[in-house]
Coordinates of C-alpha atoms and ligand atoms in Angstrom, one line a residue:
X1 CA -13.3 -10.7 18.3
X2 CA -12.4 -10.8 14.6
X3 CA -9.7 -8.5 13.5
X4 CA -10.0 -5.6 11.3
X5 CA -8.1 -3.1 9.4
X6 CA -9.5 0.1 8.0
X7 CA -8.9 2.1 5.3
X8 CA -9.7 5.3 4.3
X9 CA -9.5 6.9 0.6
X10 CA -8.5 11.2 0.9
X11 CA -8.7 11.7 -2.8
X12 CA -7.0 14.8 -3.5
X13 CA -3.6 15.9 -4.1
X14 CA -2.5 19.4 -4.5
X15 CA -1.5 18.2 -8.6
X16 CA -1.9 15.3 -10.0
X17 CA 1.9 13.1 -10.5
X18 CA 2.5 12.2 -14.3
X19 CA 2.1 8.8 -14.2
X20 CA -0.9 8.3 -11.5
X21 CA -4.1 7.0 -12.1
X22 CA -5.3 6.9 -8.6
X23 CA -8.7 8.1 -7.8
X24 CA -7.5 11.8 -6.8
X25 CA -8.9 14.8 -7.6
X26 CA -7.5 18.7 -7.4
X27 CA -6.9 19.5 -3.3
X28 CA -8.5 22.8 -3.9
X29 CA -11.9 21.0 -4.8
X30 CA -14.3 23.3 -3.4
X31 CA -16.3 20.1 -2.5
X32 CA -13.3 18.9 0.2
X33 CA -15.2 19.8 3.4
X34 CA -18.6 18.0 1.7
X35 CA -16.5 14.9 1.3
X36 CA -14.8 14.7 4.9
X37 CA -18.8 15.1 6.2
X38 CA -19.9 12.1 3.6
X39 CA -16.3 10.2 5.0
X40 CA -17.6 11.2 8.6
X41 CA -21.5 9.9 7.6
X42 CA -20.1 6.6 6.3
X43 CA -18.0 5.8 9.3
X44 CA -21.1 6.1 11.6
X45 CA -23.3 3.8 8.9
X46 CA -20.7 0.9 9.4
X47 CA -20.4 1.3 13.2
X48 CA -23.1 -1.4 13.6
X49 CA -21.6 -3.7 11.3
X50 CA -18.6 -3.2 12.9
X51 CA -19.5 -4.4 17.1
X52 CA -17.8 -7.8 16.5
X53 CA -14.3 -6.7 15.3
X54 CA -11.4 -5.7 16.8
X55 CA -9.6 -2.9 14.5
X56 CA -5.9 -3.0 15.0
X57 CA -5.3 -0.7 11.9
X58 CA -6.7 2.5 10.2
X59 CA -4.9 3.9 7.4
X60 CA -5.5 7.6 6.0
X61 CA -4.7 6.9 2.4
X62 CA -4.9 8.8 -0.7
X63 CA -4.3 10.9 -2.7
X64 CA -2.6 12.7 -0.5
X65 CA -4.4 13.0 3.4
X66 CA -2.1 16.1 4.4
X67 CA -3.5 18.4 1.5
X68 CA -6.3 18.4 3.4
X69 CA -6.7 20.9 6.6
X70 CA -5.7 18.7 9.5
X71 CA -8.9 19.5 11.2
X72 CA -10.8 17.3 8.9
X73 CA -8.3 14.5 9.6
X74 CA -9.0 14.9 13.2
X75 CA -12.8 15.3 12.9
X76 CA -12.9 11.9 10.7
X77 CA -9.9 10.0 13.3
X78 CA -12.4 11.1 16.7
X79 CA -15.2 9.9 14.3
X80 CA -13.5 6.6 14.2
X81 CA -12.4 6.4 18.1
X82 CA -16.0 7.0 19.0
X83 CA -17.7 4.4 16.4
X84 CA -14.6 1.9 16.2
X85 CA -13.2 -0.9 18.7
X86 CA -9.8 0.0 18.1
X87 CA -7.2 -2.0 19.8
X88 CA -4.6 0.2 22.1
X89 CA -1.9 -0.8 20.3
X90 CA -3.9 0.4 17.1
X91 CA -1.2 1.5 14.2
X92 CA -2.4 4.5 13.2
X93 CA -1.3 5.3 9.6
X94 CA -1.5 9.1 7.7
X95 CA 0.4 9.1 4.2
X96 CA 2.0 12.7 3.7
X97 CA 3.9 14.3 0.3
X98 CA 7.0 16.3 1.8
X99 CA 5.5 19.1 0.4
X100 CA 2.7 19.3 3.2
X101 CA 4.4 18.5 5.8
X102 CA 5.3 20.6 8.9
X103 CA 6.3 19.8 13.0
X104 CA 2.6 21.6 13.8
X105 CA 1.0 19.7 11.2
X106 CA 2.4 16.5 12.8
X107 CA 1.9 17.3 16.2
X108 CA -1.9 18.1 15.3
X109 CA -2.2 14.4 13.3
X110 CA -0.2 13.0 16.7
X111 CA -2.7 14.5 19.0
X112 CA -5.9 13.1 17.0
X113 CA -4.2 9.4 17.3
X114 CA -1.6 9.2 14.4
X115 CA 1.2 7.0 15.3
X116 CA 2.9 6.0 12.2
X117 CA 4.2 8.4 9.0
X118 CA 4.4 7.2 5.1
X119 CA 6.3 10.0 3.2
X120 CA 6.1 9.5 -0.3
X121 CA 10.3 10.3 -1.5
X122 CA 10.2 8.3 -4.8
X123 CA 13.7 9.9 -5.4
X124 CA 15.9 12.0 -4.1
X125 CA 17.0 13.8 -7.4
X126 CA 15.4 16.7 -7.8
X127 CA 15.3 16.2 -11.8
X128 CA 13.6 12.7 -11.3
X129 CA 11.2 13.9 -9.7
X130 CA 10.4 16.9 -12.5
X131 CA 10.7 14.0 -14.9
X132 CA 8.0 12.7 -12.9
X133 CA 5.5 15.8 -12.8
X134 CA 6.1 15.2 -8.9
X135 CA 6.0 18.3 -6.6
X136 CA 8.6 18.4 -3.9
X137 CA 12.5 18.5 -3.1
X138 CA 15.2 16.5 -1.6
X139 CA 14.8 19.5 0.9
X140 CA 11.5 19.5 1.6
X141 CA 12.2 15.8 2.8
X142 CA 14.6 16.9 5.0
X143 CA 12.0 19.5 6.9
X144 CA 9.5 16.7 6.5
X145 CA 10.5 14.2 8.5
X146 CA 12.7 17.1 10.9
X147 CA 8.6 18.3 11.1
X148 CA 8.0 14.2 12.1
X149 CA 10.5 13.8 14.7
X150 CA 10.3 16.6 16.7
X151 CA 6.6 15.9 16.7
X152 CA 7.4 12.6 18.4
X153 CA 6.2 10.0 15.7
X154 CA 9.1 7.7 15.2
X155 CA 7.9 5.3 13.0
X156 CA 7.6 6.4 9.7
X157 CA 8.1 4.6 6.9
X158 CA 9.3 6.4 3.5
X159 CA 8.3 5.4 -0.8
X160 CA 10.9 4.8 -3.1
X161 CA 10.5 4.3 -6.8
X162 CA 13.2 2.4 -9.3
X163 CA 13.2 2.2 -13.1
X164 CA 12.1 5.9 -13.4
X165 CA 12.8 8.0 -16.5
X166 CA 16.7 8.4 -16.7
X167 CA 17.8 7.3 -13.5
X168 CA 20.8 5.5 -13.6
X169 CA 22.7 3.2 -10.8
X170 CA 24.5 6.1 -9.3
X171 CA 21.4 8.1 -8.9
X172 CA 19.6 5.1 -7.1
X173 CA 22.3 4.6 -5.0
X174 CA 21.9 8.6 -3.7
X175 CA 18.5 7.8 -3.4
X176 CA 18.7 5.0 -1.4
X177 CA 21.5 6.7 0.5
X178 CA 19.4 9.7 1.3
X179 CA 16.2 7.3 2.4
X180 CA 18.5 5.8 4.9
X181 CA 20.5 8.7 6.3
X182 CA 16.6 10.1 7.2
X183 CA 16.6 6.7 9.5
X184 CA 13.0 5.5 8.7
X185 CA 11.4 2.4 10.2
X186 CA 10.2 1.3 6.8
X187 CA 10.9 1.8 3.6
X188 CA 9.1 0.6 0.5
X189 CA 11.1 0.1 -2.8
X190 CA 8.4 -0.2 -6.0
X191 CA 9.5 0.0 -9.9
X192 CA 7.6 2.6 -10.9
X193 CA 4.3 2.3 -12.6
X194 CA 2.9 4.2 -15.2
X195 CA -0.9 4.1 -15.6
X196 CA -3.0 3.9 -18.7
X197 CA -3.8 7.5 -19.6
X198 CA -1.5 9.6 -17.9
X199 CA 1.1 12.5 -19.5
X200 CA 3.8 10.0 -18.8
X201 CA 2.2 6.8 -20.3
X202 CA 1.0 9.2 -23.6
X203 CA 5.2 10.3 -24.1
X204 CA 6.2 6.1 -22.6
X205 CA 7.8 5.7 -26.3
X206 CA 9.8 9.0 -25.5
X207 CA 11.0 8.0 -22.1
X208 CA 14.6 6.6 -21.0
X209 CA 12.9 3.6 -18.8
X210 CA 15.8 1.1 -18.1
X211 CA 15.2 -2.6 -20.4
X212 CA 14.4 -5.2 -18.5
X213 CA 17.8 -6.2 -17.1
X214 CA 18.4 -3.0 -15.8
X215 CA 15.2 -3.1 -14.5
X216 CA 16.2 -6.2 -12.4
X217 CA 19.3 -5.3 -11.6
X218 CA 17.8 -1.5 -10.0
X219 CA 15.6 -4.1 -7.8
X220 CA 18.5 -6.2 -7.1
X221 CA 20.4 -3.2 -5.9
X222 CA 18.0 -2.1 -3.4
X223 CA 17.6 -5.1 -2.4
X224 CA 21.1 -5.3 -0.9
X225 CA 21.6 -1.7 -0.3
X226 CA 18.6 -2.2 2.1
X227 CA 19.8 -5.4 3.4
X228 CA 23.3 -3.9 4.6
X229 CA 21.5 -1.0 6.0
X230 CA 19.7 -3.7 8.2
X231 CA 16.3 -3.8 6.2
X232 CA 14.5 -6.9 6.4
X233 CA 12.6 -7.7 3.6
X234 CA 9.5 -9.0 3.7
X235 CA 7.8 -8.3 0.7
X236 CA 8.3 -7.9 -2.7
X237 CA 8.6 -4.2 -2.2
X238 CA 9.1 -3.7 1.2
X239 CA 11.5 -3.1 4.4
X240 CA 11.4 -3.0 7.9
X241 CA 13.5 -2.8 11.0
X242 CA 13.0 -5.4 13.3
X243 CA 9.2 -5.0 14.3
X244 CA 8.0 -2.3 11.9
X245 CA 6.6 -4.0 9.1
X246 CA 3.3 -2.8 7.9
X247 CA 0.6 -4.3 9.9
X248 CA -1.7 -2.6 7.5
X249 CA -0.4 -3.7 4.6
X250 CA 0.3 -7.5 5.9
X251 CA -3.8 -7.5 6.2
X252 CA -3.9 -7.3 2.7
X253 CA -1.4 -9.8 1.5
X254 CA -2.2 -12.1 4.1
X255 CA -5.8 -12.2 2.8
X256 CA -7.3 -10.5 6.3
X257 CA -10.5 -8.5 6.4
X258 CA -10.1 -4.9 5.9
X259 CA -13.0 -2.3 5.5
X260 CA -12.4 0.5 3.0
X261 CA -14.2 4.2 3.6
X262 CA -14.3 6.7 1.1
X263 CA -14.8 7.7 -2.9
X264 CA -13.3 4.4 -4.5
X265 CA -12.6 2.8 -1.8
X266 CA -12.0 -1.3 -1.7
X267 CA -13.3 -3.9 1.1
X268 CA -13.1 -7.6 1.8
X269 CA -15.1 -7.4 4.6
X270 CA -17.5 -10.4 5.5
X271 CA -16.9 -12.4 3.0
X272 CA -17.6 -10.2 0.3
X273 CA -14.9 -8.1 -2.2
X274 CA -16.7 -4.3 -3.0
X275 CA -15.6 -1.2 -3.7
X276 CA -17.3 2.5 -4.0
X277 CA -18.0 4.7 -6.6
X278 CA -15.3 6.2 -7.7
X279 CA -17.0 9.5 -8.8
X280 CA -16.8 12.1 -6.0
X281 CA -20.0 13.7 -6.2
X282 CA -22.1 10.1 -6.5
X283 CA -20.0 9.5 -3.4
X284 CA -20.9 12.5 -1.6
X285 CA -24.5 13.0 -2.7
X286 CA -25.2 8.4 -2.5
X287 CA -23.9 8.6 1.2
X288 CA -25.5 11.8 2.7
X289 CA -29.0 10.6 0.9
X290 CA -28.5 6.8 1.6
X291 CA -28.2 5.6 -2.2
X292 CA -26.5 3.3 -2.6
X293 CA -22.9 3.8 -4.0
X294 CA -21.4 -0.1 -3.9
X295 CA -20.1 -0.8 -7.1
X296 CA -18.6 -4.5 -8.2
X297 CA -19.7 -6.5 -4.8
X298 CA -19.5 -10.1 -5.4
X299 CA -18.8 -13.1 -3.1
X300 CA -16.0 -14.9 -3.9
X301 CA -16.2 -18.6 -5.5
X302 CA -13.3 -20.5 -3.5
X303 CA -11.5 -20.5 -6.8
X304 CA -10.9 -17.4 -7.0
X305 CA -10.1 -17.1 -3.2
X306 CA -7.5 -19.7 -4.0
X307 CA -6.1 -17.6 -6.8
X308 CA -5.9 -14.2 -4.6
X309 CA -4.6 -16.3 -1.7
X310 CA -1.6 -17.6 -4.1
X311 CA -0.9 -13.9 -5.7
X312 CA -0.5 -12.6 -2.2
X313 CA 1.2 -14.7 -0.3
X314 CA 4.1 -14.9 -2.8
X315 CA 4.5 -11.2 -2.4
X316 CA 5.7 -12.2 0.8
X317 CA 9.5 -13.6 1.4
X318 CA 7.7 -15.8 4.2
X319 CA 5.5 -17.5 0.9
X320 CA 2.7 -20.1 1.9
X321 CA 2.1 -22.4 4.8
X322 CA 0.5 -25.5 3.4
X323 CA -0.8 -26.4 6.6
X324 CA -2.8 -23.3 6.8
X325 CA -3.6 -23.3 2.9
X326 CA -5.4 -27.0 3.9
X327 CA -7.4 -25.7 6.9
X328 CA -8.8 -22.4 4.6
X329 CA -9.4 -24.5 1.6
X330 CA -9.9 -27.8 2.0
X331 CA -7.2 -29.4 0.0
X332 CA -4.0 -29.5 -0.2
X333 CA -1.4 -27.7 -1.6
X334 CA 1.3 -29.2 -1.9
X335 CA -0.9 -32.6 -3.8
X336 CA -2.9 -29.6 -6.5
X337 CA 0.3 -28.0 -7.2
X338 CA 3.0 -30.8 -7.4
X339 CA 3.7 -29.7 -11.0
X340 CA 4.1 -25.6 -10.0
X341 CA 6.0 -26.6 -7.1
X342 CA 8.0 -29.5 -8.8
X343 CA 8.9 -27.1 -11.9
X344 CA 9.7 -23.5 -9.9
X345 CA 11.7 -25.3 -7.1
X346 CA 13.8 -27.5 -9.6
X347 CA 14.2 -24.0 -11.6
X348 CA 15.4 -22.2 -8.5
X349 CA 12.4 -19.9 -8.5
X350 CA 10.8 -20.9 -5.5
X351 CA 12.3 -23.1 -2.5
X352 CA 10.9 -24.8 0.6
X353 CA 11.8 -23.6 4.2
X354 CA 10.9 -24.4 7.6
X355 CA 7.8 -26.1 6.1
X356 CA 7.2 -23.1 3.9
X357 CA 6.7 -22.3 0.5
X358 CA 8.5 -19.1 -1.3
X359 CA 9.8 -17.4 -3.7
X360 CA 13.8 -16.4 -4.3
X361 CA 15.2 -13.4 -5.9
X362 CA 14.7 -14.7 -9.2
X363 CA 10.9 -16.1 -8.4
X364 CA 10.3 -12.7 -7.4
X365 CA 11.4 -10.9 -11.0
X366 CA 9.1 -13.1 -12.5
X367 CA 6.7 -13.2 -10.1
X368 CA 3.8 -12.5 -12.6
X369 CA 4.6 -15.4 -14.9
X370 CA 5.1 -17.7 -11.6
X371 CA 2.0 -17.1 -10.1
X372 CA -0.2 -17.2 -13.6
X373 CA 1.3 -20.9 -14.2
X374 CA -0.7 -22.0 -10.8
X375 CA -3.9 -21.4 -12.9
X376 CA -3.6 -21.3 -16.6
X377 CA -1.5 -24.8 -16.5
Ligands
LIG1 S1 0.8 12.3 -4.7 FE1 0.3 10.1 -5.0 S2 -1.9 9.9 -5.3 FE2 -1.3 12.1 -5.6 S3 -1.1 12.2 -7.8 FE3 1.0 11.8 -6.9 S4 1.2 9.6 -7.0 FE4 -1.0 10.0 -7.3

């Protein structure tokens, strides 16, 4: 059977973080339990599309899941058990803020299948976080993942954001502190992002955001704070203990098939890319009166394939096989891109190991710029 991962979009958060533009809405939307039924409905429309695949993860995404009363987790996780093949070892994933966490909360997502955390820190200053119109404490953490542990979930994984409004290298280091003394399995390390629109990107100019260097140098640090706290890394962004990497998240930068349910959701799923409305009420009303809500499907042209296969599989420190680049494309690698490879690895960028192709410390800072001279040169 084919392997699957699947992912499903809880839109609501209980307010809105400065510098998100994720598709969340307000978690006391009266339309909440109308969306878990149309999440519920959908499930059981792709259950027959689903017979030949094996799905060894489901991720509860968002938003923010936990902002939702945990029965309407459960009723959508048995909704999946009864209309899934999941594997036994399925990962079960549920993304939490600290702020909604509690040990009966946990215990309740434990019970309906849940066997893996992400807790969404970003920093453990509480003034960073203000400066980041993020709800939550350093405290709240603390009861968070107390709530996870005595709940029996031990893998949990836990966000961490660099480059945010005036944090400085002594702050990052408490931050990075605090995430390990909370002994997670995982931990994820992104610069922080601010999206088109938001409060933050509207005040950006206003903002004491590190330059570029420091930018680099934040990474760098986490990097080796994580390293000597004996996280592997294995992706741009992200750190594991020996056999707690992301299956969930490897399906994506490994170019694997991965079905996404719910408002906004995004699929590669049979060959296709699609993704659903992201407007909540066309969601709700297109799935409980079968209209159809797929926005932007499109097969893939195997030049673009080739493209997305590239992007992703530099995220990861393991880089690209070339043997199995041939069998999915047809060509080889290392022949098209002798002038990319000849340029990055002479550079220092990029360096070939055990047969592999990847990118160093310094490919990754410029990762972007790498990755865009496969096509544009
Ligand atoms: S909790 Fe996450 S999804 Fe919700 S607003 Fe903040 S960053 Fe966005």
């Amino acid at each position: 059977m084919k392997k699957l991962g699947l992912y499903i979009h809880i839109p609501f958060c209980i307010k809105k973080c400065d510098y998100c533009d994720f598709v969340s809405f307000d978690s006391k939307n009266n339309r909440i339990e109308s969306y878990a039924g149309a999440v519920i409905c959908q499930i059981k429309k792709y259950a027959p599309f689903l017979k030949d695949y094996e799905t060894d993860s489901v991720y509860l995404g968002g938003g923010t899941p936990t902002a939702l009363p945990v029965r309407f987790l459960t009723e959508i996780l048995k909704t999946v058990r009864e209309n899934v093949n999941l594997t036994k070892d399925c990962e079960i994933t549920c993304e939490a803020n600290p702020r909604t966490g509690s040990e009966e909360l946990f215990l309740q997502l434990k019970a309906a299948g849940v066997n893996r955390i992400s807790l969404g820190l970003q920093t453990a200053i509480d003034s960073e976080l203000s400066a980041l119109g993020r709800i939550g404490s350093k405290d709240m953490v603390t009861g968070t993942v107390e709530g996870i542990k005595k709940a029996g979930i031990d893998n949990f994984s836990v966000d961490i954001m660099y480059s945010i409004p005036n944090q400085t290298p002594q702050t990052l280091a408490q931050t990075l502190e605090f995430a390990i003394s909370q002994k997670p399995k995982h931990i994820s390390a992104y610069a922080l992002k601010i999206g088109q629109g938001t409060p933050l990107f509207e005040r950006k100019e206003e903002l004491n955001l590190p330059d570029e260097d420091g930018d680099i140098a934040m990474y760098r640090q986490c990097i080796d704070t994580l390293k000597d706290a004996g996280y592997m890394q294995y992706e741009i962004s992200n750190f594991a203990k020996e056999g707690f990497k992301s299956r969930h998240n490897l399906k994506y930068w490994n170019c694997n098939e991965y079905l996404g349910i719910g408002c906004g959701a995004h699929s590669y799923f049979g060959g296709k890319r699609f993704c659903f409305t992201a407007d909540l009420d066309k969601y709700i009303n297109g799935v409980l009166n079968d209209i159809s809500i797929v926005e932007d499907a499109m097969d893939i042209p195997q030049s673009e394939m080739v493209e997305e296969y590239i992007m992703l599989k530099f995220r990861l420190c393991e880089g690209i096989d070339p043997k199995d680049f041939g069998r999915r494309f047809g060509f080889p690698f290392e022949t098209a891109f002798a002038p990319q490879i000849e340029r990055f690895t002479g550079s220092g960028h990029m360096i070939k190991e055990n047969g592999r192709y990847h990118l160093t410390f310094d490919g990754f800072t410029i990762s972007n710029y790498i990755i865009a001279s496969f096509f544009n040169e």
